[in-house]
PDB file of C-alpha atoms in Angstrom:
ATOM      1  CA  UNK A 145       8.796 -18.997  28.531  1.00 79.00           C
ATOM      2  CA  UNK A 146       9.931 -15.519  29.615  1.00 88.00           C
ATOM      3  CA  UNK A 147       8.894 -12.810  27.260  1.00 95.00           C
ATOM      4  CA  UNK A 148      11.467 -11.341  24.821  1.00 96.00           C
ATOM      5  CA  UNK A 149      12.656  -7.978  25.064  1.00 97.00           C
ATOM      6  CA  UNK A 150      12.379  -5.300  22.502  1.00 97.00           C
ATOM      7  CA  UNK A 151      14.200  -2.552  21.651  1.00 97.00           C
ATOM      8  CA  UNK A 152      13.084   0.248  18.902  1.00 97.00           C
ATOM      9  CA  UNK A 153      14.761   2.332  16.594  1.00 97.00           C
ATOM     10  CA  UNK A 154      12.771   5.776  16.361  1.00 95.00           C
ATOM     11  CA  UNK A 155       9.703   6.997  17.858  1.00 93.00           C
ATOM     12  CA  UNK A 156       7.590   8.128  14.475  1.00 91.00           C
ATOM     13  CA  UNK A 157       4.226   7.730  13.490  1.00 90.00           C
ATOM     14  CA  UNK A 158       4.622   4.337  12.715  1.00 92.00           C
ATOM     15  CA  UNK A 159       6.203   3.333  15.854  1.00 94.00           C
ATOM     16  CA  UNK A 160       3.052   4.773  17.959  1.00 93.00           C
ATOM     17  CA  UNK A 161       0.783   3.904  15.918  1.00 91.00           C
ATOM     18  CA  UNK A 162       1.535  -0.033  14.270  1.00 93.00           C
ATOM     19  CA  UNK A 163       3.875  -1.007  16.980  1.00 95.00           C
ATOM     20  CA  UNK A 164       3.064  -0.247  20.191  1.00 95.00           C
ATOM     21  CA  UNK A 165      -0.122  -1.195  20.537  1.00 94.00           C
ATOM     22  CA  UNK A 166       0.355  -4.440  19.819  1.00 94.00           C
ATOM     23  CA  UNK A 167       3.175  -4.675  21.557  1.00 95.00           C
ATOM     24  CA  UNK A 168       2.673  -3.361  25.122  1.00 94.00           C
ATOM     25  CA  UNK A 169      -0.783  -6.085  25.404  1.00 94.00           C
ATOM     26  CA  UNK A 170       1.456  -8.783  24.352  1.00 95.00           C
ATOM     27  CA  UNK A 171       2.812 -11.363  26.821  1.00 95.00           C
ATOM     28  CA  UNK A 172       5.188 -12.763  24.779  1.00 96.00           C
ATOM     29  CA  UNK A 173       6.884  -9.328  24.586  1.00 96.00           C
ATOM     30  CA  UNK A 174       8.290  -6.970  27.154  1.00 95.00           C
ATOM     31  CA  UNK A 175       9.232  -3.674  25.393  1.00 92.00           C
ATOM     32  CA  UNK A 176      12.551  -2.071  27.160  1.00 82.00           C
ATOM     33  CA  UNK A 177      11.888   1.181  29.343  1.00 79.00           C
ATOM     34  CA  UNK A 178      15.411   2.173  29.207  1.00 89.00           C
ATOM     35  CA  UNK A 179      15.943   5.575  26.599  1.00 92.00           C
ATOM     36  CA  UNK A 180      19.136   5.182  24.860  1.00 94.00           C
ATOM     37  CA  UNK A 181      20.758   8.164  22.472  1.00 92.00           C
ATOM     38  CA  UNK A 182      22.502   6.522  20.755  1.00 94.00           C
ATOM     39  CA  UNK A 183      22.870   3.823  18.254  1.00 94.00           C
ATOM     40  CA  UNK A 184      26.331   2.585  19.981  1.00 95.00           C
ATOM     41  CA  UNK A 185      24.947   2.371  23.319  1.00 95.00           C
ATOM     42  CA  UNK A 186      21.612   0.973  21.980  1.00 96.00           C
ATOM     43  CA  UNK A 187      22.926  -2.421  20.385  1.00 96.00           C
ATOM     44  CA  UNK A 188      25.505  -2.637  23.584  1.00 96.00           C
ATOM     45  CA  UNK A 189      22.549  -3.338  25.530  1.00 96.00           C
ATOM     46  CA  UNK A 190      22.797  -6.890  26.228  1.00 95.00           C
ATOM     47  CA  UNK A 191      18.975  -7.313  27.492  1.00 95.00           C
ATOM     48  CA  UNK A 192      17.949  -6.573  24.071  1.00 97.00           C
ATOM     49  CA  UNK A 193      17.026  -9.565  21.961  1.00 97.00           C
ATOM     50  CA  UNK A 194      14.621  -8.166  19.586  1.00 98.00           C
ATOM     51  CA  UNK A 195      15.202  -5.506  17.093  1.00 98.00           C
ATOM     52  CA  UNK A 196      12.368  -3.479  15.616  1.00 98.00           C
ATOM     53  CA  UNK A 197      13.746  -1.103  12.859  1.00 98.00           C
ATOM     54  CA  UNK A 198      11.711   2.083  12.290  1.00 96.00           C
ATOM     55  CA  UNK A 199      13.650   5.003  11.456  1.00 95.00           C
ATOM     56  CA  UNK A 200      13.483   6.297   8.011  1.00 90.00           C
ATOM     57  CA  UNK A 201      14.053   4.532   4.948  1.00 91.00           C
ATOM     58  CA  UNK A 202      17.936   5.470   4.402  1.00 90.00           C
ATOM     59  CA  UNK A 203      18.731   3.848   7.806  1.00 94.00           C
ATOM     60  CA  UNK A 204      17.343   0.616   7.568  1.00 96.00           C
ATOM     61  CA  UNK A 205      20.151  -1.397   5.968  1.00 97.00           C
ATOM     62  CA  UNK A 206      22.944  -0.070   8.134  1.00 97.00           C
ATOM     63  CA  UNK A 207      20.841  -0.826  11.748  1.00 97.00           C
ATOM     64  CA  UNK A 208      19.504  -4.041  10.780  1.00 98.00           C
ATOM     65  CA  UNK A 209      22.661  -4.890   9.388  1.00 97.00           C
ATOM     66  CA  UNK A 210      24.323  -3.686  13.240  1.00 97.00           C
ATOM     67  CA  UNK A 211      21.661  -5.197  14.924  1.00 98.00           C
ATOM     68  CA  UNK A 212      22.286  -8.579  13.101  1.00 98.00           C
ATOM     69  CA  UNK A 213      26.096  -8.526  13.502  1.00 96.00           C
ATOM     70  CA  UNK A 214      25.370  -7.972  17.739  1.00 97.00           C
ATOM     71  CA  UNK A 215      22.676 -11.014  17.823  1.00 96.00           C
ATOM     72  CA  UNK A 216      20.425  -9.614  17.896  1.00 98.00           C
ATOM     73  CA  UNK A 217      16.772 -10.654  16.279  1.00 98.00           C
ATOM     74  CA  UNK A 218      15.397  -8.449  13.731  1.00 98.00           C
ATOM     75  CA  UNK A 219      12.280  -6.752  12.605  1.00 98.00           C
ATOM     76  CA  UNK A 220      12.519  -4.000   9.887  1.00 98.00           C
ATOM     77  CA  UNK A 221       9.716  -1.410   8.628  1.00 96.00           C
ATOM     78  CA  UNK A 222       8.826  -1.502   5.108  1.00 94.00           C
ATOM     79  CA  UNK A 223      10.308  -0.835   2.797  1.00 94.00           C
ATOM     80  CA  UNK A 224      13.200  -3.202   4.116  1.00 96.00           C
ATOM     81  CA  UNK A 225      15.730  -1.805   1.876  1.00 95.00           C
ATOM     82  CA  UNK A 226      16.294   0.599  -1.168  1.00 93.00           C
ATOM     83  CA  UNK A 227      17.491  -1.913  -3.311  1.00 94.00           C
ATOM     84  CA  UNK A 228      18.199  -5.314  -3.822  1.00 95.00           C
ATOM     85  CA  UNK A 229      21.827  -5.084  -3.678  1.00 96.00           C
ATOM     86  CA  UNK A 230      21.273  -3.626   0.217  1.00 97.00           C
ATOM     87  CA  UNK A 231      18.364  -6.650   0.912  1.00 97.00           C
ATOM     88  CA  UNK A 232      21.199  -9.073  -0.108  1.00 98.00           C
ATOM     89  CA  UNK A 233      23.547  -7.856   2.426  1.00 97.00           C
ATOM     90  CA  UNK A 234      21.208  -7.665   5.076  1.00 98.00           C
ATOM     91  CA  UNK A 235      20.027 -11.205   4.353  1.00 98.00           C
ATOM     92  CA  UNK A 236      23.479 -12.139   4.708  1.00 98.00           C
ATOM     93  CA  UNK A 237      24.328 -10.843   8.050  1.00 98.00           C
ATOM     94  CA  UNK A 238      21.270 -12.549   9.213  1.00 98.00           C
ATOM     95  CA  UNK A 239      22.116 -15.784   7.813  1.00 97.00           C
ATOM     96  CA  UNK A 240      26.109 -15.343   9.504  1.00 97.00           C
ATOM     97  CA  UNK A 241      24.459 -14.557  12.884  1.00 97.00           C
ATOM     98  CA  UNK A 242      21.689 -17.351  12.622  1.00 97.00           C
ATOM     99  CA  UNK A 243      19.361 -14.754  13.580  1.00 98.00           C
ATOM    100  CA  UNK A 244      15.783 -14.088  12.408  1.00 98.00           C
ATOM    101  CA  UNK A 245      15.206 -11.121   9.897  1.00 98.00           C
ATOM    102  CA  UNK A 246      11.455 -10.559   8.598  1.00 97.00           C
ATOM    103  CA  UNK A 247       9.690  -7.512   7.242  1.00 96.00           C
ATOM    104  CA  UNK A 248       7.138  -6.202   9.070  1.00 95.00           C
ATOM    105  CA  UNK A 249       3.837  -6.408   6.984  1.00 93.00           C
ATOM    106  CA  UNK A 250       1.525  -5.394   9.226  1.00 92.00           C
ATOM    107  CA  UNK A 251      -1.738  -5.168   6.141  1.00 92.00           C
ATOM    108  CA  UNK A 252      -1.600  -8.827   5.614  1.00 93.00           C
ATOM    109  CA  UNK A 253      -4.451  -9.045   8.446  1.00 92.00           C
ATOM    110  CA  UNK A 254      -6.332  -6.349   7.675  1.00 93.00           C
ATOM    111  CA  UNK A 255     -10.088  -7.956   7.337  1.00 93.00           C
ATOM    112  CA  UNK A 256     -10.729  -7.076   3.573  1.00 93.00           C
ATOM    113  CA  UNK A 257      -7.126  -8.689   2.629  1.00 94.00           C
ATOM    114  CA  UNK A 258      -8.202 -11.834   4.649  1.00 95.00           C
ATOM    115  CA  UNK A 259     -11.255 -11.880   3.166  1.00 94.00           C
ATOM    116  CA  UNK A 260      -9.987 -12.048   0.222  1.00 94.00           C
ATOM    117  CA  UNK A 261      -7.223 -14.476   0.595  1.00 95.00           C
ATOM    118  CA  UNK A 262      -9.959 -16.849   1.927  1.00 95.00           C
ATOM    119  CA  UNK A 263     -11.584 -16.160  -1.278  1.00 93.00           C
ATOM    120  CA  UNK A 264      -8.661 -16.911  -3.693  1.00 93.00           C
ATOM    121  CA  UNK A 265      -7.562 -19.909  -1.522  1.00 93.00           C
ATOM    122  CA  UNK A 266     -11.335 -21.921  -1.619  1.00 92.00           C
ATOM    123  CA  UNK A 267     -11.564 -20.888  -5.687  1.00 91.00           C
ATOM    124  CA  UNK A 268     -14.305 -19.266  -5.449  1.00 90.00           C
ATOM    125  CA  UNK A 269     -13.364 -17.258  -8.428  1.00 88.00           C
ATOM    126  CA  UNK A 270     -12.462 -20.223 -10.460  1.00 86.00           C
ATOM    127  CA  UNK A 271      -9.592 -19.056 -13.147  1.00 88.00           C
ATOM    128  CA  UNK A 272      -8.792 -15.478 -12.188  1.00 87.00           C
ATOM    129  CA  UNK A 273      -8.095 -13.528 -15.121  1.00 87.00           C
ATOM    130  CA  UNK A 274      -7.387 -10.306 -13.660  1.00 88.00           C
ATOM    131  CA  UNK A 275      -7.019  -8.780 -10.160  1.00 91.00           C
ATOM    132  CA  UNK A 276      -6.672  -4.938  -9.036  1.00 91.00           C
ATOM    133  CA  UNK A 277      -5.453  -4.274  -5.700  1.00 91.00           C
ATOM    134  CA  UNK A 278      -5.731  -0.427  -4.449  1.00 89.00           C
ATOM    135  CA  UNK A 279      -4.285   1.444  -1.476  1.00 87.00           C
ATOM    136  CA  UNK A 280      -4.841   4.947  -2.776  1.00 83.00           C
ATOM    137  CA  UNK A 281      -4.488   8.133  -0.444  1.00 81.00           C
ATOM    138  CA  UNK A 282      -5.711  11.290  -1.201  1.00 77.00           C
ATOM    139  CA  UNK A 283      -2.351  13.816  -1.052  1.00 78.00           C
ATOM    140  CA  UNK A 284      -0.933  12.727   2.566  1.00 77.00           C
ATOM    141  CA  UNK A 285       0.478  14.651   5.233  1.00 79.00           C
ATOM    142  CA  UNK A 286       3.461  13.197   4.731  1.00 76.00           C
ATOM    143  CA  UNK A 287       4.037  13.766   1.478  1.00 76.00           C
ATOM    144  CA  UNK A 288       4.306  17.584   1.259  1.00 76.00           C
ATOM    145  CA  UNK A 289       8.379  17.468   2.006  1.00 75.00           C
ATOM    146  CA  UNK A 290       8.827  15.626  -1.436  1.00 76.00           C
ATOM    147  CA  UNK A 291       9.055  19.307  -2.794  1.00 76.00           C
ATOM    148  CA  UNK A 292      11.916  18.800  -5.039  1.00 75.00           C
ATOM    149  CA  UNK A 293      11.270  17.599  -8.558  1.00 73.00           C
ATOM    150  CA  UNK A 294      14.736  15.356  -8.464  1.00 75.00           C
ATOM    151  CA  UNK A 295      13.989  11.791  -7.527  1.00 76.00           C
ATOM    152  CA  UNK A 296      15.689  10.436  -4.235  1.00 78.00           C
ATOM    153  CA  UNK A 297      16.225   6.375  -4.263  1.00 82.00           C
ATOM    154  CA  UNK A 298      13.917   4.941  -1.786  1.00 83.00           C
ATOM    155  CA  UNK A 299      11.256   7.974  -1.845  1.00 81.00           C
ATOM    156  CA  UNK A 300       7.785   8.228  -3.167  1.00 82.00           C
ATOM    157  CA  UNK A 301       4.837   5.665  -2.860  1.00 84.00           C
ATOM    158  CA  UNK A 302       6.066   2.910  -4.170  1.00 86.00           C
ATOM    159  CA  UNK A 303       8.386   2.428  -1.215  1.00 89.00           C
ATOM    160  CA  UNK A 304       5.850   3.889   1.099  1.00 87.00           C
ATOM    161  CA  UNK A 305       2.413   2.270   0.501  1.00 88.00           C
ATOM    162  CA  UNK A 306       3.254   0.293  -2.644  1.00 89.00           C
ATOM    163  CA  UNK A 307       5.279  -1.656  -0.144  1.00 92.00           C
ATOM    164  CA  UNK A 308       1.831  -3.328   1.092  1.00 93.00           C
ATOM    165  CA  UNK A 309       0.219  -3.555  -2.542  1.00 93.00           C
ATOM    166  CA  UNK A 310       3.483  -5.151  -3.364  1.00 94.00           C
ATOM    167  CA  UNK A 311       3.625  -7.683  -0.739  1.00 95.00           C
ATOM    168  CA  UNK A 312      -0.608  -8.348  -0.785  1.00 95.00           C
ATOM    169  CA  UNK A 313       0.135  -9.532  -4.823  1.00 95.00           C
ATOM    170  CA  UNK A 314       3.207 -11.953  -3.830  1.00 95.00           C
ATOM    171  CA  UNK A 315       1.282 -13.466  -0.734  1.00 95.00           C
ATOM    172  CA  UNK A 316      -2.134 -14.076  -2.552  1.00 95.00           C
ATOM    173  CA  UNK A 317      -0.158 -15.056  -6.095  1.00 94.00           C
ATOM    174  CA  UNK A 318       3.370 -16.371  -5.636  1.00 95.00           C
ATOM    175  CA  UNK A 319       6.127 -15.004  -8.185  1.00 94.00           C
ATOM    176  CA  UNK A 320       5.121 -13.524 -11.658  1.00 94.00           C
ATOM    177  CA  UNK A 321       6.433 -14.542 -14.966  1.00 94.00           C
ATOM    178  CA  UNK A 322       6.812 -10.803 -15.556  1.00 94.00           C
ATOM    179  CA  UNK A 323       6.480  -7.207 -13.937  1.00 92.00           C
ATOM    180  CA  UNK A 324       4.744  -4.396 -15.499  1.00 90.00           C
ATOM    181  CA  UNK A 325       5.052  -0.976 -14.121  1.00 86.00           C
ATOM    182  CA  UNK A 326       4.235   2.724 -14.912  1.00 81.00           C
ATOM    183  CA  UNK A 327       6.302   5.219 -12.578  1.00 77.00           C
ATOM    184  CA  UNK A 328       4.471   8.565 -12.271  1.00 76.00           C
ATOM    185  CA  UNK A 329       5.051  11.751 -10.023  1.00 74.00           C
ATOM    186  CA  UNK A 330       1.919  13.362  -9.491  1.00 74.00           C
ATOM    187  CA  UNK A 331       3.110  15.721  -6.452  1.00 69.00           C
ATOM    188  CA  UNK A 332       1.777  18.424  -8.833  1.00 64.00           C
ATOM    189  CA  UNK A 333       5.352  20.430  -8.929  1.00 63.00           C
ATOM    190  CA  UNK A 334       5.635  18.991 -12.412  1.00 60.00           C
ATOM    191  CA  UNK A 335       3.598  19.172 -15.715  1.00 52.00           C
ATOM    192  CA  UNK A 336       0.159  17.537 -15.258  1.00 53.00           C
ATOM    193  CA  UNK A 337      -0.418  16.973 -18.256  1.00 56.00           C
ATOM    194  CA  UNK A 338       2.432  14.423 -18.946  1.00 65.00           C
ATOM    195  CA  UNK A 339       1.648  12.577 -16.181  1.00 70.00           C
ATOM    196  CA  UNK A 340      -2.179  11.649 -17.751  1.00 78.00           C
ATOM    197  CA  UNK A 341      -2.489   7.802 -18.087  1.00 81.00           C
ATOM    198  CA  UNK A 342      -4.900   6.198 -20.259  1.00 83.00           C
ATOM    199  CA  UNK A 343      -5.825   2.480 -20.165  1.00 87.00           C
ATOM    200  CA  UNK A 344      -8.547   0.986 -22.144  1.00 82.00           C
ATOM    201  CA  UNK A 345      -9.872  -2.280 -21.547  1.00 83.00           C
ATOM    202  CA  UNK A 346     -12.127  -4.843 -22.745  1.00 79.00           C
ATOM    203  CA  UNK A 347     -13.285  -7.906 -20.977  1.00 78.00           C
ATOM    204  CA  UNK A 348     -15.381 -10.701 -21.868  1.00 74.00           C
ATOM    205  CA  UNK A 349     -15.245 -11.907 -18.375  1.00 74.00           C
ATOM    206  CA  UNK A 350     -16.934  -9.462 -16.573  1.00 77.00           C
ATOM    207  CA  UNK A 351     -19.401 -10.704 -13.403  1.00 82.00           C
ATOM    208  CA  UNK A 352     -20.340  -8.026 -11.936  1.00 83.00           C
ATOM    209  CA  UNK A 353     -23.768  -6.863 -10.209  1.00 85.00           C
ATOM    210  CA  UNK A 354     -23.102  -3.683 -12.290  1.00 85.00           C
ATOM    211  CA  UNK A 355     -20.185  -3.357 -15.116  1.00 85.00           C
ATOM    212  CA  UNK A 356     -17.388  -0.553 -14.371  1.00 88.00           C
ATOM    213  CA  UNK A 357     -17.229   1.507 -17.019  1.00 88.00           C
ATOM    214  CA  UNK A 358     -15.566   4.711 -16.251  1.00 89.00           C
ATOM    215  CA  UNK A 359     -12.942   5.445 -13.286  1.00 90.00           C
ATOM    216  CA  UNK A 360     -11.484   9.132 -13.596  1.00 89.00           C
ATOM    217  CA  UNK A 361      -8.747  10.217 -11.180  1.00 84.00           C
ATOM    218  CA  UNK A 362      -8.127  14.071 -11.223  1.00 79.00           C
ATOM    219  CA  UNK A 363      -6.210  16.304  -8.544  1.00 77.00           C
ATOM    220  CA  UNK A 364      -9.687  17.832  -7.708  1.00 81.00           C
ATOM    221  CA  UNK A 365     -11.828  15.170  -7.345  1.00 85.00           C
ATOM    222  CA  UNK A 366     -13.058  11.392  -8.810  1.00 88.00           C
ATOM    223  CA  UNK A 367     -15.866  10.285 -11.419  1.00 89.00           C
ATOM    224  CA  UNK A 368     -16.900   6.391 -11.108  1.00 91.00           C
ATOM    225  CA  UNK A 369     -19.280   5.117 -13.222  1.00 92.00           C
ATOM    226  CA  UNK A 370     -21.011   1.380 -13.081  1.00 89.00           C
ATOM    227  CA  UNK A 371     -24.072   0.039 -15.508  1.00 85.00           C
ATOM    228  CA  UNK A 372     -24.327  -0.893 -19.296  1.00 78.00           C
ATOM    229  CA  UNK A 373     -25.705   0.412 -22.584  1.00 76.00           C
ATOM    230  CA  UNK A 374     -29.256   0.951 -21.813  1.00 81.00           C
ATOM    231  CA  UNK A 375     -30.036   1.736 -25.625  1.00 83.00           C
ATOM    232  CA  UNK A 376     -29.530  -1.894 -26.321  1.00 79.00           C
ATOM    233  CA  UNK A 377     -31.768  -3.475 -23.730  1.00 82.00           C
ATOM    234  CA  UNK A 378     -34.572  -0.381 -24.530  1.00 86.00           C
ATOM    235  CA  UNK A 379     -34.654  -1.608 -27.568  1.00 86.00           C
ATOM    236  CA  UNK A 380     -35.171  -5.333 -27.198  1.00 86.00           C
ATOM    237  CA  UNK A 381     -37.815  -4.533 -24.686  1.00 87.00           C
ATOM    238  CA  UNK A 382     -39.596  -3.048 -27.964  1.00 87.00           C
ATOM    239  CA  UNK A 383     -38.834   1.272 -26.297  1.00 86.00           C
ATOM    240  CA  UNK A 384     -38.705   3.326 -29.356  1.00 87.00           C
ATOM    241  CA  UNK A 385     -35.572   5.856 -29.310  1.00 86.00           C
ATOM    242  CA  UNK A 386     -38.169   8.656 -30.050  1.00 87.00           C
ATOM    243  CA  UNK A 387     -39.572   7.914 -26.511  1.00 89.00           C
ATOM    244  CA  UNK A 388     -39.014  10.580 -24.221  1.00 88.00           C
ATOM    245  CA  UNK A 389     -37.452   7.681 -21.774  1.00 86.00           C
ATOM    246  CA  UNK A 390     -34.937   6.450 -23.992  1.00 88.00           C
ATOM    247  CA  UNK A 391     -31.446   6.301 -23.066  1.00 85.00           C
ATOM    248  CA  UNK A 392     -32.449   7.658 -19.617  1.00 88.00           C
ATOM    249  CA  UNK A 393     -31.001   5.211 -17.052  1.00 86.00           C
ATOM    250  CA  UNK A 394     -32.260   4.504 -13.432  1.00 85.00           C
ATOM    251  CA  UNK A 395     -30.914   6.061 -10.483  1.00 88.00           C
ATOM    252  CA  UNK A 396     -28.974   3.400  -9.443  1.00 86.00           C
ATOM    253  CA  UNK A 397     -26.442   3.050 -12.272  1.00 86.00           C
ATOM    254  CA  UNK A 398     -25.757   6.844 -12.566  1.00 89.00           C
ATOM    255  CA  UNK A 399     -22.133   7.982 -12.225  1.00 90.00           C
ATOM    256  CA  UNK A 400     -20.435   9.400  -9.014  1.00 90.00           C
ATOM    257  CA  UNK A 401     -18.871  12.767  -9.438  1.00 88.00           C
ATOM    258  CA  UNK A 402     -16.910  13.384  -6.146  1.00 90.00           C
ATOM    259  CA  UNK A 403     -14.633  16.752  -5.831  1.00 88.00           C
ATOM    260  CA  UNK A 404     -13.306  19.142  -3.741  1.00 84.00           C
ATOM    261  CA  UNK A 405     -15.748  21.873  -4.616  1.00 82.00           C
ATOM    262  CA  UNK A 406     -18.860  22.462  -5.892  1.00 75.00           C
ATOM    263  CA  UNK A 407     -19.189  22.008  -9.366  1.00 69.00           C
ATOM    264  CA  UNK A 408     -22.179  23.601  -9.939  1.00 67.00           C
ATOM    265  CA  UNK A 409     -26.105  25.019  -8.728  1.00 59.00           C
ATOM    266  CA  UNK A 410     -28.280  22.658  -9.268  1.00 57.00           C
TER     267      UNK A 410
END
C-alpha cells in the first residue's frame, strides 16, 4: 500500500518535536515537501490526504473543520477544541465527509502510563479506591505570555497539559459518575494567598513501603515527607520517651525539603 501523505498546519514546538520524528521514519507516511502560505492553497492541494492540526488552540476548530469539509483525514493537537459546542461541530463535519478525526494523544505510550495500564488491566491492585495522576511542570517557558490576570477560553494548563491527565483518567477508567474540579491561577500576578489549597485525608487503605504524609507545593520550592508515628512503635518496643532516642526517626523516612535557594548553613 502506498504511503499516505501528510500535510501540517504550523511549524511549533510541538510539530518538531512530537511529530516529526515519528513521522519522517515511518513507511506508512510520506510527509509533503511542498511549503504552502496559506491556508487556501494548503487544503487545495489535492496530494494531501492526511491532516495534522498544530497551530494554536483558537485555530483548531476552524482547520479541522476545512480540512474535513475538503476530504481530507484528520489529526488535531490537544486540546481538540475549546469547548464542547466546537468538538460537536467538528465531529460533525467528520461524520458528513466519512473521514477519520482523532486527537492526537501522544502520552498514552509513554512507559510509566503503560506500565500502569498493564497494572490496572491484570488487577493487580484489586478494588482501587483512589488514584492520583500528576504531570506537574515547574513554571514553563511557555507560560510567561499568560501575563494578563483576565482568563482567555482555551488558555492555561488545563487545556495544555491537563489535556493528557485528562485523557490518561478516561483511558485507564472509562466515564465517571461525577467530575470534581478546583480551578486555580497560580501565574503569581494574582494574590497567593487565595490561591492556597488544603486537602486533608485519611485512609485506611494505605499499602505503601512508606506512608505519605506531607506533600507541600510552594512557588520556591517542595517538602515531601513519607514514614509513620515513630512514638507509637518506640513505645511498644518498650523505648522510654525520656530516652535521648525517642521520637528520632531513621534516615530513611526523613522529609525532602527541595527549593530554589539555600535555606540555611548547616
Amino acid at each position: 500500500m502506498a504511503p499516505i501523505n501528510v500535510g501540517i498546519m504550523g511549524y511549533g514546538f510541538s510539530t518538531k518535536s512530537f511529530h516529526l520524528p515519528f513521522i519522517l521514519p515511518n513507511p506508512d507516511l510520506k510527509p509533503g515537501a511542498k511549503h504552502h502560505r496559506t491556508a487556501e492553497e494548503f487544503f487545495a492541494d489535492p496530494a494531501i490526504e492526511l491532516v495534522i492540526v498544530c497551530t494554536g488552540h483558537d485555530a483548531h476548530v476552524e482547520l479541522a473543520e476545512r480540512a474535513l469539509l475538503v476530504e481530507k483525514h484528520v489529526v488535531v493537537e490537544k486540546p481538540f477544541t475549546i469547548s464542547t459546542v466546537e468538538a460537536d461541530r467538528v465531529i460533525a463535519a467528520s461524520r458528513k465527509s466519512g473521514k477519520i478525526l482523532t486527537v492526537f494523544q501522544n502520552r498514552r505510550y509513554d512507559s510509566d502510563f503503560l506500565t500502569l495500564q498493564d497494572l490496572v488491566s491484570k488487577s493487580v491492585f484489586g478494588n482501587l479506591t483512589e488514584v492520583e495522576i500528576h504531570y506537574d511542570f515547574d513554571f514553563p517557558t511557555w507560560i510567561a505570555s499568560w501575563t494578563s490576570p483576565k482568563y482567555s477560553p482555551g488558555q492555561g494548563m488545563l487545556f495544555g497539559l491537563g489535556s493528557h491527565t485528562i485523557d490518561r483518567a478516561l483511558t485507564l477508567f472509562g466515564l465517571p459518575s461525577s467530575v470534581m474540579a478546583f480551578h486555580r491561577s497560580l501565574r503569581g500576578i494574582e494574590s497567593k494567598r487565595k490561591n492556597l489549597l488544603v486537602t486533608i485525608k485519611t485512609n485506611i487503605v494505605a499499602t505503601m513501603q512508606k506512608l505519605l504524609k506531607f506533600l507541600v507545593w510552594v512557588y520556591d520550592g517542595s517538602f515531601v515527607k513519607f514514614g509513620d508515628n515513630k512514638q507509637e512503635s518506640q513505645i511498644a518496643a518498650g523505648l522510654a520517651p525520656s530516652s535521648p532516642n525517642f521520637g528520632v526517626e531513621e534516615e530513611s523516612t526523613w522529609g525532602l525539603l527541595t527549593t530554589k535557594t539555600k535555606v540555611r548553613e548547616e
